[in-house]
Short mmCIF file of C-alpha atoms in Angstrom, two decimals:
data_model
loop_
_atom_site.label_atom_id
_atom_site.label_comp_id
_atom_site.label_asym_id
_atom_site.label_seq_id
_atom_site.Cartn_x
_atom_site.Cartn_y
_atom_site.Cartn_z
CA MET A 108 310.46 169.70 165.59
CA ILE A 109 309.18 168.09 162.39
CA CYS A 110 310.91 164.88 163.34
CA THR A 111 309.35 165.00 166.80
CA LEU A 112 305.89 165.49 165.29
CA LYS A 113 306.29 162.52 162.98
CA LYS A 114 307.39 160.34 165.86
CA LYS A 115 304.39 161.40 167.90
CA ILE A 116 302.05 160.60 165.03
CA ALA A 117 303.64 157.20 164.54
CA PHE A 118 303.49 156.49 168.28
CA MET A 119 299.82 157.45 168.40
CA VAL A 120 299.00 155.19 165.43
CA TYR A 121 300.83 152.18 166.84
CA SER A 122 299.46 152.68 170.37
CA GLY A 123 295.94 153.22 169.09
CA LEU A 124 295.98 150.11 166.92
CA LEU A 125 297.40 148.03 169.76
CA ALA A 126 294.75 149.25 172.22
CA ALA A 127 291.94 148.65 169.74
CA VAL A 128 293.18 145.14 168.91
CA ILE A 129 293.52 144.25 172.61
CA GLY A 130 289.97 145.47 173.29
CA LEU A 131 288.52 143.66 170.28
CA VAL A 132 290.33 140.40 171.01
CA LEU A 133 289.26 140.53 174.66
CA TYR A 134 285.64 141.16 173.65
CA LEU A 135 285.61 138.26 171.19
CA THR A 136 287.48 135.71 173.31
CA PHE A 137 286.08 136.43 176.77
CA PRO A 138 282.82 134.40 176.35
CA GLY A 139 284.85 131.32 175.39
CA ILE A 140 287.28 131.83 178.27
CA MET A 141 284.36 132.28 180.67
CA ASP A 142 282.64 129.16 179.39
CA ARG A 143 285.80 127.06 179.84
CA GLN A 144 286.29 128.38 183.36
CA ILE A 145 282.67 127.62 184.27
CA LYS A 146 282.95 124.05 183.00
CA LYS A 147 286.25 123.62 184.82
CA ARG A 148 284.75 124.75 188.12
CA ILE A 149 281.52 122.76 187.76
CA ILE A 150 283.38 119.45 187.62
CA LEU A 151 282.93 117.69 190.94
CA LYS A 152 286.24 117.07 192.65
CA GLU A 153 287.40 117.37 196.20
CA GLY A 154 288.45 120.91 197.08
CA SER A 155 286.70 122.61 194.15
CA GLN A 156 284.17 125.40 194.64
CA SER A 157 281.34 123.27 193.24
CA TYR A 158 282.26 120.46 195.64
CA LYS A 159 281.78 122.79 198.60
CA TYR A 160 278.19 123.61 197.61
CA TRP A 161 277.47 120.06 196.47
CA LYS A 162 278.56 118.41 199.72
CA ASP A 163 276.60 120.70 202.07
CA VAL A 164 273.78 122.36 200.17
CA PRO A 165 273.86 126.04 201.26
CA VAL A 166 270.51 126.99 199.74
CA PRO A 167 267.64 127.24 202.27
CA ILE A 168 265.19 124.41 201.54
CA TYR A 169 261.73 124.40 203.07
CA ILE A 170 259.13 121.65 202.93
CA HIS A 171 255.52 122.63 203.53
CA PHE A 172 253.02 119.90 204.48
CA TYR A 173 249.27 120.21 203.94
CA PHE A 174 246.82 117.68 205.38
CA PHE A 175 243.29 116.94 204.21
CA ASN A 176 241.03 116.83 207.25
CA ILE A 177 237.86 114.71 206.89
CA THR A 178 234.87 116.71 208.11
CA ASN A 179 232.05 114.17 207.60
CA ARG A 180 233.34 110.77 208.65
CA GLU A 181 229.91 109.57 209.89
CA GLU A 182 228.35 110.29 206.49
CA ILE A 183 231.15 108.40 204.78
CA TRP A 184 230.77 105.44 207.13
CA ASP A 185 227.04 105.42 206.45
CA LEU A 186 227.70 105.75 202.70
CA THR A 187 225.40 108.77 202.51
CA ASN A 188 227.86 111.32 201.14
CA LYS A 189 231.24 111.79 199.51
CA PRO A 190 234.23 112.64 201.71
CA ILE A 191 234.31 116.39 202.38
CA LEU A 192 237.91 117.47 202.85
CA GLU A 193 239.34 120.59 204.43
CA GLU A 194 242.96 121.57 203.81
CA MET A 195 245.10 122.24 206.89
CA GLY A 196 248.53 123.86 206.94
CA PRO A 197 251.13 124.54 205.85
CA TYR A 198 253.28 122.89 208.51
CA THR A 199 256.74 124.04 207.54
CA PHE A 200 260.14 122.46 208.15
CA ARG A 201 263.62 123.62 207.19
CA GLU A 202 265.48 120.85 205.39
CA SER A 203 269.24 120.34 205.53
CA ARG A 204 271.22 118.04 203.25
CA GLU A 205 274.68 116.62 203.85
CA LYS A 206 276.52 114.09 201.73
CA VAL A 207 278.46 111.44 203.64
CA ASN A 208 280.47 108.29 202.86
CA ILE A 209 281.83 110.02 199.76
CA THR A 210 283.90 107.70 197.56
CA TRP A 211 285.64 108.79 194.34
CA ASN A 212 285.65 106.07 191.71
CA GLU A 213 288.15 105.57 188.88
CA ASN A 214 285.46 105.63 186.18
CA GLY A 215 284.67 109.32 186.77
CA THR A 216 281.86 108.78 189.26
CA VAL A 217 281.37 109.52 192.94
CA SER A 218 279.33 107.42 195.39
CA TYR A 219 277.68 108.89 198.46
CA LYS A 220 274.70 108.93 200.77
CA GLN A 221 272.74 112.09 201.44
CA ILE A 222 271.52 112.70 204.97
CA ARG A 223 268.33 114.73 205.11
CA SER A 224 267.15 116.35 208.34
CA TRP A 225 264.07 118.47 209.03
CA TYR A 226 263.60 121.24 211.61
CA PHE A 227 260.20 122.66 212.45
CA GLN A 228 259.65 126.34 211.58
CA PRO A 229 256.73 127.69 213.68
CA ASP A 230 257.03 131.18 212.16
CA LYS A 231 256.31 129.77 208.70
CA THR A 232 253.53 127.45 209.90
CA HIS A 233 249.79 128.02 209.91
CA GLY A 234 248.67 126.11 212.97
CA SER A 235 250.53 123.81 215.33
CA LEU A 236 252.04 120.34 215.27
CA ASP A 237 249.45 119.46 217.90
CA ASP A 238 246.57 120.14 215.52
CA ILE A 239 244.23 117.15 215.29
CA VAL A 240 243.60 115.70 211.83
CA THR A 241 240.86 113.25 210.97
CA THR A 242 242.37 111.09 208.28
CA LEU A 243 242.21 107.68 206.70
CA ASN A 244 243.30 104.68 208.79
CA VAL A 245 246.09 103.74 206.40
CA PRO A 246 247.31 100.53 208.14
CA MET A 247 243.78 99.13 208.09
CA VAL A 248 243.10 100.08 204.47
CA ALA A 249 246.52 98.79 203.38
CA ALA A 250 245.88 95.46 205.09
CA ALA A 251 242.50 95.12 203.38
CA MET A 252 243.95 95.97 199.97
CA SER A 253 246.77 93.45 200.47
CA GLY A 254 244.21 90.81 201.37
CA LYS A 255 242.28 91.60 198.21
CA GLN A 256 245.43 91.02 196.14
CA MET A 257 246.10 87.68 197.87
CA ASN A 258 242.48 86.65 197.26
CA GLU A 259 242.48 83.80 199.76
CA ASP A 260 239.54 82.93 202.01
CA MET A 261 241.73 82.34 205.05
CA VAL A 262 243.28 85.79 204.66
CA PHE A 263 239.87 87.42 204.34
CA PHE A 264 238.60 85.61 207.41
CA ALA A 265 241.67 86.50 209.47
CA LEU A 266 241.54 90.17 208.53
CA GLU A 267 237.83 90.45 209.29
CA GLU A 268 238.31 88.89 212.72
CA ILE A 269 241.30 91.11 213.49
CA PHE A 270 239.48 94.28 212.44
CA SER A 271 236.56 93.34 214.66
CA ALA A 272 238.72 92.37 217.65
CA LEU A 273 240.73 95.60 217.49
CA ASN A 274 237.59 97.67 216.82
CA CYS A 275 239.24 99.19 213.74
CA SER A 276 237.60 102.08 211.93
CA TRP A 277 238.22 103.58 208.50
CA PHE A 278 239.35 106.80 210.14
CA VAL A 279 241.67 107.92 212.92
CA GLN A 280 242.25 111.24 214.65
CA LYS A 281 245.91 112.02 215.20
CA ARG A 282 248.17 114.99 215.82
CA VAL A 283 250.15 116.41 212.92
CA ARG A 284 253.43 115.57 214.66
CA GLU A 285 252.34 111.90 214.88
CA LEU A 286 251.30 111.75 211.25
CA LEU A 287 254.63 113.21 210.10
CA PHE A 288 257.85 112.30 211.91
CA GLU A 289 256.96 110.98 215.35
CA GLY A 290 254.58 108.22 214.25
CA TYR A 291 251.84 106.69 216.37
CA ASP A 292 251.25 103.25 217.87
CA ASP A 293 248.82 101.15 215.91
CA LYS A 294 247.45 97.89 217.30
CA LEU A 295 247.14 96.41 213.83
CA MET A 296 250.82 97.09 213.05
CA THR A 297 251.88 95.71 216.43
CA LEU A 298 249.99 92.51 215.75
CA ALA A 299 251.27 92.28 212.17
CA LYS A 300 254.89 92.54 213.32
CA THR A 301 254.51 89.24 215.15
CA PHE A 302 253.82 87.52 211.82
CA MET A 303 255.57 89.75 209.28
CA ASN A 304 258.90 91.50 208.92
CA LEU A 305 257.53 95.05 208.86
CA PRO A 306 260.15 97.83 208.53
CA TYR A 307 258.48 100.06 211.17
CA ASP A 308 256.88 99.65 214.58
CA LYS A 309 254.75 102.79 214.25
CA PHE A 310 252.92 104.51 211.44
CA GLY A 311 253.82 108.00 210.23
CA TRP A 312 254.38 109.26 206.73
CA PHE A 313 257.97 110.29 207.53
CA TYR A 314 258.49 108.14 210.61
CA LYS A 315 262.20 107.36 211.17
CA ARG A 316 263.11 109.41 208.09
CA ASN A 317 264.54 112.41 209.95
CA GLY A 318 268.32 112.28 209.83
CA THR A 319 268.47 109.33 207.44
CA ASP A 320 269.45 108.80 203.82
CA ASP A 321 267.65 107.51 200.71
CA GLY A 322 270.27 104.93 199.83
CA GLU A 323 273.61 105.04 198.05
CA ILE A 324 273.75 107.16 194.91
CA THR A 325 276.54 106.97 192.34
CA SER A 326 276.67 109.88 189.93
CA PHE A 327 279.09 111.20 187.32
CA THR A 328 281.50 113.97 188.28
CA GLY A 329 281.81 115.43 184.77
CA ALA A 330 285.58 114.86 184.75
CA PHE A 331 285.42 112.78 181.57
CA ASP A 332 282.38 114.46 180.02
CA ILE A 333 280.92 117.68 181.40
CA ASN A 334 277.54 116.77 179.87
CA THR A 335 277.17 113.96 182.41
CA VAL A 336 277.86 115.99 185.56
CA ASP A 337 275.62 114.88 188.47
CA GLN A 338 273.77 112.38 186.27
CA ILE A 339 272.97 109.24 188.26
CA ASP A 340 274.84 106.11 187.25
CA SER A 341 273.25 103.81 189.84
CA TRP A 342 271.08 103.79 192.96
CA ASN A 343 271.89 101.20 195.63
CA GLY A 344 274.12 99.52 193.08
CA GLN A 345 271.34 99.15 190.50
CA ARG A 346 270.76 100.95 187.19
CA THR A 347 267.10 99.94 187.08
CA VAL A 348 264.23 99.71 189.56
CA SER A 349 261.86 96.79 189.99
CA SER A 350 258.81 99.00 190.41
CA PHE A 351 258.08 99.49 186.70
CA GLU A 352 258.43 97.73 183.36
CA PRO A 353 261.22 98.58 180.87
CA PRO A 354 262.11 101.19 179.76
CA CYS A 355 260.33 103.07 182.57
CA ASN A 356 262.46 101.17 185.07
CA MET A 357 265.64 102.97 183.94
CA ILE A 358 267.31 105.27 186.46
CA ASN A 359 267.80 108.45 184.45
CA GLY A 360 268.57 112.06 185.18
CA SER A 361 270.20 114.13 187.85
CA ALA A 362 270.23 113.64 191.59
CA GLY A 363 268.89 117.19 191.78
CA ASP A 364 271.96 119.27 192.63
CA MET A 365 272.90 120.43 189.12
CA TRP A 366 272.66 119.70 185.43
CA PRO A 367 275.20 120.16 182.61
CA PRO A 368 275.86 123.83 181.72
CA ASN A 369 274.63 125.69 178.63
CA ARG A 370 271.01 124.59 178.82
CA SER A 371 268.66 125.58 176.01
CA ARG A 372 264.92 126.07 175.84
CA GLU A 373 264.62 122.87 173.80
CA ASP A 374 266.31 120.72 176.45
CA LYS A 375 264.54 118.38 178.84
CA ILE A 376 265.59 118.46 182.47
CA THR A 377 265.39 114.97 183.99
CA LEU A 378 265.31 114.30 187.72
CA PHE A 379 265.33 110.94 189.49
CA VAL A 380 263.06 110.94 192.57
CA THR A 381 263.89 108.20 195.05
CA ASP A 382 260.60 108.64 196.96
CA ILE A 383 258.59 107.40 193.96
CA CYS A 384 261.32 105.21 192.39
CA ARG A 385 261.12 106.92 189.01
CA SER A 386 262.42 109.79 186.90
CA LEU A 387 260.50 112.94 186.06
CA SER A 388 261.18 115.05 182.97
CA PHE A 389 260.73 118.82 182.92
CA THR A 390 260.20 120.82 179.72
CA TYR A 391 260.72 124.52 179.08
CA LEU A 392 257.83 126.71 180.19
CA ALA A 393 259.05 130.33 180.15
CA ASP A 394 261.93 132.63 180.96
CA SER A 395 261.99 133.63 184.61
CA GLU A 396 263.91 135.90 186.95
CA VAL A 397 264.95 135.10 190.51
CA ASP A 398 266.53 137.92 192.52
CA GLY A 399 267.59 139.67 189.32
CA ILE A 400 269.17 136.54 187.80
CA GLN A 401 267.81 135.32 184.49
CA ALA A 402 266.77 131.66 184.35
CA TYR A 403 264.75 129.17 182.33
CA ARG A 404 261.70 127.71 184.02
CA TYR A 405 261.17 124.02 183.29
CA TRP A 406 258.01 122.33 184.53
CA ALA A 407 256.50 118.88 184.93
CA ASP A 408 253.63 119.27 182.49
CA ASN A 409 250.19 117.65 182.29
CA LYS A 410 251.63 114.60 180.48
CA GLN A 411 254.27 113.73 183.05
CA LEU A 412 251.94 111.62 185.22
CA ASP A 413 250.12 110.25 182.20
CA ASN A 414 249.21 106.57 181.86
CA GLY A 415 249.95 106.36 178.15
CA LYS A 416 246.73 108.06 177.09
CA TYR A 417 248.52 111.22 175.95
CA ASP A 418 252.11 110.01 175.88
CA PRO A 419 252.60 106.37 174.75
CA ASP A 420 256.04 106.31 176.39
CA ASN A 421 254.36 106.41 179.81
CA LYS A 422 252.45 103.17 179.29
CA CYS A 423 255.20 101.21 181.04
CA PHE A 424 254.52 103.09 184.31
CA CYS A 425 251.42 100.92 184.76
CA PRO A 426 252.31 98.06 187.14
CA GLU A 427 251.45 94.70 185.58
CA GLY A 428 249.80 96.56 182.71
CA ILE A 429 247.00 97.88 184.93
CA CYS A 430 246.75 101.61 184.32
CA LEU A 431 245.14 104.23 186.50
CA PRO A 432 243.24 107.09 184.89
CA ALA A 433 245.61 109.76 183.55
CA GLY A 434 247.10 112.10 186.11
CA ALA A 435 248.37 109.77 188.84
CA VAL A 436 250.96 107.02 189.26
CA ASN A 437 250.65 103.83 191.28
CA VAL A 438 253.74 103.68 193.53
CA SER A 439 252.63 100.74 195.67
CA THR A 440 255.53 98.58 194.49
CA CYS A 441 257.89 101.36 195.62
CA LYS A 442 256.27 101.73 199.05
CA PHE A 443 256.02 98.25 200.59
CA ASP A 444 252.91 97.41 198.52
CA ALA A 445 250.87 100.10 200.27
CA PRO A 446 247.93 101.20 198.09
CA ALA A 447 249.57 104.57 197.44
CA VAL A 448 248.95 106.74 194.40
CA VAL A 449 250.93 109.90 193.67
CA SER A 450 249.50 112.91 191.84
CA TYR A 451 249.97 116.64 191.66
CA PRO A 452 248.30 118.54 194.53
CA HIS A 453 244.51 118.72 194.35
CA PHE A 454 244.69 116.35 191.33
CA LEU A 455 246.01 119.10 189.08
CA PHE A 456 245.93 118.03 185.38
CA ALA A 457 244.36 114.69 186.40
CA ASP A 458 241.33 112.90 184.96
CA SER A 459 238.04 114.14 186.43
CA ILE A 460 237.38 110.73 188.01
CA TYR A 461 239.81 111.67 190.81
CA THR A 462 238.03 114.87 191.84
CA GLN A 463 234.59 113.31 191.45
CA GLY A 464 235.23 110.95 194.36
CA VAL A 465 235.72 113.68 196.97
CA ILE A 466 234.63 117.23 197.76
CA GLY A 467 237.18 119.96 198.43
CA MET A 468 239.69 119.73 195.58
CA ARG A 469 240.63 123.11 194.10
CA PRO A 470 243.47 122.58 191.61
CA ASN A 471 245.40 125.75 190.80
CA PRO A 472 248.34 125.61 188.33
CA LYS A 473 250.06 128.57 189.96
CA GLU A 474 250.03 127.00 193.44
CA HIS A 475 250.23 123.30 192.62
CA ARG A 476 252.51 122.82 189.62
CA MET A 477 256.06 121.52 189.87
CA TYR A 478 258.93 123.46 188.33
CA LEU A 479 262.68 124.14 188.33
CA ASP A 480 264.32 127.49 187.58
CA ILE A 481 267.69 126.70 185.98
CA ILE A 482 270.47 129.17 185.22
CA PRO A 483 271.17 128.12 181.61
CA GLU A 484 274.85 129.10 181.59
CA LEU A 485 275.63 127.08 184.73
CA GLY A 486 272.98 124.34 184.79
CA VAL A 487 272.40 125.19 188.46
CA PRO A 488 268.88 125.45 189.96
CA ILE A 489 268.13 128.83 191.48
CA GLY A 490 264.46 128.19 192.25
CA VAL A 491 262.67 124.92 192.98
CA ALA A 492 259.06 123.96 193.70
CA ALA A 493 258.64 120.18 194.00
CA ARG A 494 255.00 119.37 194.74
CA MET A 495 253.32 116.00 195.13
CA GLN A 496 250.17 114.60 196.70
CA ILE A 497 249.81 111.22 198.41
CA ASN A 498 246.51 109.43 197.88
CA ILE A 499 245.24 106.06 199.13
CA VAL A 500 243.11 103.70 197.06
CA PHE A 501 239.90 103.11 198.99
CA GLU A 502 237.55 100.53 197.49
CA ALA A 503 235.32 97.57 198.21
CA VAL A 504 236.68 94.23 199.41
CA PRO A 505 233.62 91.96 199.10
CA ASN A 506 234.99 89.23 201.37
CA ILE A 507 235.68 91.54 204.32
CA THR A 508 232.62 92.83 206.15
CA GLN A 509 234.14 96.18 207.01
CA PHE A 510 234.78 96.92 203.31
CA GLU A 511 232.06 95.03 201.47
CA ASN A 512 229.50 97.86 201.19
CA ILE A 513 231.77 100.47 199.58
CA THR A 514 230.07 101.33 196.30
CA LYS A 515 232.90 102.85 194.26
CA ARG A 516 236.66 103.26 194.25
CA ILE A 517 237.89 106.51 195.78
CA TYR A 518 241.38 107.90 195.45
CA PHE A 519 241.51 109.36 198.92
CA PRO A 520 243.76 112.46 199.25
CA VAL A 521 245.71 112.32 202.52
CA LEU A 522 248.37 115.03 202.28
CA TRP A 523 250.45 117.01 199.84
CA PHE A 524 253.78 118.75 200.21
CA SER A 525 255.65 121.55 198.53
CA GLU A 526 259.44 121.57 198.69
CA THR A 527 260.84 124.98 197.79
CA ALA A 528 264.35 126.40 197.60
CA GLU A 529 265.72 129.84 196.80
CA PRO A 530 269.32 131.05 197.28
CA GLY A 531 270.38 133.41 200.04
CA ASP A 532 271.91 136.85 199.51
CA ASP A 533 275.50 135.56 199.54
CA ILE A 534 274.80 132.97 196.83
CA VAL A 535 272.91 135.56 194.76
CA TYR A 536 275.87 137.94 194.96
CA GLN A 537 278.33 135.27 193.82
CA LEU A 538 276.06 134.30 190.94
CA LYS A 539 275.65 137.93 189.89
CA LEU A 540 279.42 138.39 190.10
CA VAL A 541 279.96 135.53 187.65
CA LEU A 542 276.98 136.15 185.37
CA LYS A 543 276.71 139.94 185.35
CA ILE A 544 279.40 141.96 187.06
CA ILE A 545 282.51 140.34 185.56
CA PRO A 546 281.10 140.22 181.98
CA VAL A 547 279.99 143.86 182.21
CA VAL A 548 283.39 144.97 183.53
CA ILE A 549 285.18 143.06 180.75
CA ASN A 550 282.86 144.47 178.07
CA VAL A 551 283.25 148.03 179.38
CA PHE A 552 287.02 147.63 179.45
CA SER A 553 286.99 146.17 175.92
CA PHE A 554 284.91 149.05 174.54
CA PHE A 555 287.11 151.51 176.43
CA MET A 556 290.25 150.08 174.85
CA VAL A 557 288.68 150.12 171.38
CA GLY A 558 287.49 153.70 171.97
CA VAL A 559 290.88 154.93 173.18
CA GLY A 560 292.63 153.19 170.31
CA SER A 561 290.25 154.67 167.76
CA PHE A 562 290.69 158.13 169.27
CA LEU A 563 294.47 157.91 169.07
CA VAL A 564 294.42 156.73 165.45
CA LEU A 565 291.90 159.41 164.50
CA THR A 566 293.95 162.12 166.24
CA ALA A 567 297.08 160.97 164.43
CA PHE A 568 295.19 161.06 161.14
CA VAL A 569 293.97 164.63 161.77
CA LEU A 570 297.47 165.81 162.67
CA SER A 571 298.85 164.21 159.52
CA VAL A 572 296.21 165.94 157.38
CA LEU A 573 296.88 169.31 159.03
CA TYR A 574 300.59 168.91 158.46
CA ALA A 575 300.05 167.93 154.82
CA LEU A 576 297.91 171.03 154.29
CA GLY A 577 300.59 173.26 155.76
CA LYS A 578 298.62 174.10 158.86
CA ASN A 579 301.33 172.82 161.06
CA GLU A 580 304.42 174.54 159.45
CA PRO A 581 307.33 175.46 161.75
CA SER A 582 307.78 179.14 162.75
CA TYR A 583 311.31 179.57 161.32
CA THR A 584 310.29 180.23 157.67
CA THR A 585 311.75 183.75 157.76
CA VAL A 586 315.12 184.69 159.16
CA SER A 587 313.85 187.92 160.65
CA SER A 588 310.97 186.38 162.66
CA ASN A 589 312.03 183.79 165.26
CA LYS A 590 314.21 182.08 162.67
CA MET A 591 316.26 179.12 163.60
CA ASN A 592 319.94 179.94 163.78
CA LEU A 593 323.09 178.36 164.86
CA HIS A 594 322.51 179.30 168.47
CA THR A 595 319.02 177.70 168.67
CA LEU A 596 320.18 174.19 167.80
CA SER A 597 322.40 172.17 170.04
CA SER A 598 324.71 169.49 168.77
CA GLN A 599 322.33 166.93 170.31
CA ASP A 600 319.42 168.30 168.26
CA ILE A 601 321.48 168.12 165.08
CA SER A 602 322.56 164.55 165.70
CA LYS A 603 318.98 163.42 166.38
CA CYS A 604 317.48 164.57 163.12
CA PRO A 605 319.18 165.02 159.71
CA GLU A 606 316.58 167.64 158.73
CA ASN A 607 317.80 169.91 161.52
CA GLU A 608 321.33 169.64 160.14
CA LYS A 609 320.08 170.55 156.66
CA MET A 610 318.27 173.66 157.97
CA LEU A 611 321.37 174.71 159.87
CA LYS A 612 323.44 174.54 156.67
CA GLU A 613 320.87 176.62 154.82
CA GLN A 614 320.96 179.31 157.53
CA ILE A 615 324.76 179.48 157.38
CA LEU A 616 324.65 179.93 153.57
CA ASP A 617 322.00 182.64 153.92
CA GLN A 618 324.14 184.52 156.43
CA GLU A 619 327.15 184.39 154.10
#
């Protein structure tokens, strides 16, 4: 019995130490194992889990369009008042994205085109696609601004005659559907196509864009360096754009699907936006939570659309060295030389000169700022709000009668859009499984193993102390009271433990 007790104590000590070590090792090594598995699965390669979500983006993406309706066009024409604008919308579309023509390159990059399609969502729309909007006659204004840049008398004369012959006005009234995807016939564009190689036969802000791509993108897969995953290597075969001066012409940042894992609050998140031919950098704003998942919110701050006034590095975004007031970027060289200026909605964070030209701007940081919610461990966006406003430069052209009496330059707001994305329930569950459930289960199991091991070792220690103090003595100390005798021990018991054999000999001597 004493031998059995010692074996039990030894077994408890060894088992307890083993359990505690397993739990401790698992607790200490699991974060590293998890990190390696995450990086392994984030690498873009055909058949991987990340490839599935990268190829066909499963997250619901909605784009909300808001138009600025001109309510006092006669006063503007008569130069008796500023433009009074009334916001209309949102007109909401569901956006789908599919990558096609995927080619895997030997240098650790993948080339593809991304097809974007939009589907109208009447239940998320305030109004109808048949709503009438009074807006700026963009083809006419663009033609006048182009003529001003050419600065040739023959061009001025021709434009003035054409405007008169076609009875052109500064403003047009069109349906929302025409201004967005369907486009509308414009006599000026029809005439211009006979002399110029225009890309479109109608005018609409997204005319012929539905179901098309933004060009060929080549980005890194992360196979050679995980810190380059989804970073753009080239766009349409080029690593720079012609729209801006160096170094602002560099194509930097992600295509928007993901960023390298293990983001920190000090990091900058860079995104290349093909629509404006430039990169935008997002800085940390605050911690956020989306559907119970912790994330870092990065935002495009008040310096992102600066002209060099606040951030000298932005000076090169001024075409030909001609800078706009801070808060907007001239993208005319990116958009067929149209006099287009991009800003945040309602001229948020912009110089006051922009809002002074019109009535109706109500900038609100909560509604109009641009941000990305990134899961720091994965580098994956879980919440997106991409917001931009399109404005047209409207100013005097002294050599054209229709534009000669304009007294001051106006940055005319036409529309703004908000592109938002949040994951569905299935994506949220998978993210929680990776980020919360599995780590919690592993930690609980680790603590359980350490607890069980500690309990076994402590129990063994207590039993050893009790035995040492004589509290656990065997009941055969007297011959007369349940003493061990020859009949109580089998030959198997004697062979197992020498102490049993010794006690047996002592009993035999006592009996003699």
